[in-house]
Short mmCIF file of C-alpha atoms in Angstrom, two decimals:
data_model
loop_
_atom_site.label_atom_id
_atom_site.label_comp_id
_atom_site.label_asym_id
_atom_site.label_seq_id
_atom_site.Cartn_x
_atom_site.Cartn_y
_atom_site.Cartn_z
CA UNK A 33 -12.36 -39.98 58.76
CA UNK A 34 -13.07 -37.52 55.83
CA UNK A 35 -12.30 -39.88 53.04
CA UNK A 36 -12.45 -43.42 52.22
CA UNK A 37 -10.52 -45.52 49.79
CA UNK A 38 -7.96 -44.93 51.16
CA UNK A 39 -9.09 -43.86 54.39
CA UNK A 40 -8.10 -40.25 55.25
CA UNK A 41 -8.30 -38.32 58.73
CA UNK A 42 -7.24 -34.92 59.69
CA UNK A 43 -4.42 -33.75 62.25
CA UNK A 44 -4.18 -31.17 64.51
CA UNK A 45 -3.29 -28.60 62.07
CA UNK A 46 -6.49 -28.21 60.54
CA UNK A 47 -10.00 -26.56 61.23
CA UNK A 48 -11.51 -29.79 61.61
CA UNK A 49 -9.36 -30.66 64.55
CA UNK A 50 -10.23 -27.29 66.07
CA UNK A 51 -13.72 -27.56 66.04
CA UNK A 52 -13.71 -31.19 67.11
CA UNK A 53 -11.51 -29.95 70.54
CA UNK A 54 -14.01 -26.80 71.03
CA UNK A 55 -16.78 -29.41 70.89
CA UNK A 56 -15.33 -31.62 73.55
CA UNK A 57 -13.72 -34.26 71.11
CA UNK A 58 -10.45 -35.56 71.38
CA UNK A 59 -8.33 -36.34 67.88
CA UNK A 60 -6.69 -39.59 68.18
CA UNK A 61 -4.51 -38.92 65.05
CA UNK A 62 -3.69 -35.38 66.24
CA UNK A 63 -0.08 -35.79 65.93
CA UNK A 64 -0.29 -38.11 62.85
CA UNK A 65 1.41 -36.58 59.51
CA UNK A 66 0.70 -37.89 55.98
CA UNK A 67 4.18 -39.58 55.51
CA UNK A 68 3.43 -38.80 51.52
CA UNK A 69 1.58 -35.64 50.47
CA UNK A 70 -2.00 -36.56 49.25
CA UNK A 71 -1.96 -37.24 45.36
CA UNK A 72 -5.56 -35.34 45.46
CA UNK A 73 -4.15 -32.08 46.37
CA UNK A 74 -2.09 -31.98 43.07
CA UNK A 75 -4.65 -30.40 40.99
CA UNK A 76 -4.70 -27.44 43.49
CA UNK A 77 -1.12 -26.99 43.67
CA UNK A 78 -0.82 -28.27 47.08
CA UNK A 79 2.53 -30.66 47.19
CA UNK A 80 3.50 -30.52 50.51
CA UNK A 81 0.25 -30.69 52.49
CA UNK A 82 0.64 -33.22 55.52
CA UNK A 83 -2.36 -32.27 57.30
CA UNK A 84 -4.73 -35.14 56.18
CA UNK A 85 -2.79 -38.36 57.04
CA UNK A 86 -4.13 -41.82 55.30
CA UNK A 87 -4.86 -44.46 58.01
CA UNK A 88 -5.90 -47.83 57.90
CA UNK A 89 -8.69 -49.78 59.83
CA UNK A 90 -5.92 -51.24 61.81
CA UNK A 91 -4.68 -47.70 62.69
CA UNK A 92 -8.03 -47.02 64.17
CA UNK A 93 -7.93 -50.11 66.24
CA UNK A 94 -4.61 -48.89 67.57
CA UNK A 95 -5.82 -45.87 68.47
CA UNK A 96 -9.16 -46.98 70.05
CA UNK A 97 -11.56 -43.81 69.62
CA UNK A 98 -14.25 -43.59 72.16
CA UNK A 99 -16.36 -41.85 69.16
CA UNK A 100 -16.04 -42.01 65.37
CA UNK A 101 -17.75 -39.24 63.22
CA UNK A 102 -18.37 -40.21 59.49
CA UNK A 103 -19.62 -37.06 57.39
CA UNK A 104 -22.71 -37.72 55.35
CA UNK A 105 -21.60 -34.72 53.41
CA UNK A 106 -18.29 -33.14 52.71
CA UNK A 107 -16.70 -30.02 51.16
CA UNK A 108 -17.56 -30.55 47.22
CA UNK A 109 -13.71 -30.97 46.71
CA UNK A 110 -13.11 -34.11 44.67
CA UNK A 111 -10.42 -35.68 42.25
CA UNK A 112 -11.42 -33.87 39.21
CA UNK A 113 -11.90 -30.33 40.88
CA UNK A 114 -14.43 -28.13 43.09
CA UNK A 115 -18.06 -29.95 42.69
CA UNK A 116 -17.17 -32.76 40.96
CA UNK A 117 -18.50 -36.10 41.06
CA UNK A 118 -16.01 -38.16 43.41
CA UNK A 119 -17.47 -36.66 46.48
CA UNK A 120 -17.48 -38.93 49.66
CA UNK A 121 -20.50 -39.48 51.62
CA UNK A 122 -20.55 -42.11 54.21
CA UNK A 123 -23.47 -44.83 54.71
CA UNK A 124 -24.61 -47.33 57.28
CA UNK A 125 -22.34 -49.80 55.54
CA UNK A 126 -19.38 -47.60 56.59
CA UNK A 127 -20.87 -47.59 60.29
CA UNK A 128 -21.25 -51.21 59.93
CA UNK A 129 -17.29 -51.39 58.99
CA UNK A 130 -16.55 -49.47 62.18
CA UNK A 131 -19.02 -51.42 64.20
CA UNK A 132 -17.16 -54.55 63.38
CA UNK A 133 -13.90 -53.37 64.82
CA UNK A 134 -12.48 -53.82 68.16
CA UNK A 135 -12.73 -50.37 69.68
CA UNK A 136 -14.73 -48.79 72.30
CA UNK A 137 -16.79 -46.62 69.79
CA UNK A 138 -18.08 -49.71 68.38
CA UNK A 139 -18.47 -51.35 72.08
CA UNK A 140 -20.64 -48.38 73.01
CA UNK A 141 -22.63 -47.77 69.92
CA UNK A 142 -20.76 -44.17 69.41
CA UNK A 143 -20.17 -44.21 65.64
CA UNK A 144 -22.22 -41.63 64.20
CA UNK A 145 -23.07 -40.24 60.76
CA UNK A 146 -22.83 -36.42 61.05
CA UNK A 147 -23.20 -33.35 58.48
CA UNK A 148 -19.90 -33.09 57.43
CA UNK A 149 -19.85 -29.36 57.09
CA UNK A 150 -19.98 -29.43 61.15
CA UNK A 151 -16.45 -30.13 61.08
CA UNK A 152 -15.13 -28.61 57.64
CA UNK A 153 -17.06 -25.43 57.06
CA UNK A 154 -16.34 -22.17 58.72
CA UNK A 155 -18.46 -19.33 59.25
CA UNK A 156 -21.93 -19.64 60.25
CA UNK A 157 -21.85 -23.25 60.44
CA UNK A 158 -19.93 -23.24 63.37
CA UNK A 159 -23.06 -22.33 65.35
CA UNK A 160 -24.77 -25.71 64.14
CA UNK A 161 -21.40 -27.47 65.15
CA UNK A 162 -21.49 -26.09 68.75
CA UNK A 163 -24.96 -27.41 69.30
CA UNK A 164 -24.84 -30.82 67.51
CA UNK A 165 -21.43 -32.10 68.12
CA UNK A 166 -20.85 -31.57 72.01
CA UNK A 167 -23.76 -34.52 72.72
CA UNK A 168 -22.38 -36.84 70.40
CA UNK A 169 -19.02 -36.60 71.71
CA UNK A 170 -19.97 -36.36 75.38
CA UNK A 171 -22.15 -39.35 75.09
CA UNK A 172 -25.35 -37.49 76.05
CA UNK A 173 -27.00 -38.16 72.76
CA UNK A 174 -29.57 -40.85 71.70
CA UNK A 175 -28.39 -42.30 68.41
#
């Protein structure tokens, strides 16, 4: 997920999906579209963006992910504009929420807090993504 309350993820039409794929991951929500465009995008004039679908924890259970990545930092986009105070930072409490789910990621302790810029910032950050994400996605990391 990229956001919580509500839970929001990304589909195959995003930069985050491409980075995940290049690093060896599989986006279990790749084909999912947002049924109703996100109200958070309205302040930017985005009224048709369907790349960031809202999901529930039941959707996560149904998708059975092998790995869950939770960003501890994220692009400074908030409901009140760039750099506002409503940025999402996932915590160990969120990890515990996912660990309680009947999913392979929880069963194999593969729910990770990650630097959100690895998935969402293009440019020089890609070098860090290519270094840091593959071990988490392949299971070669020591949590």
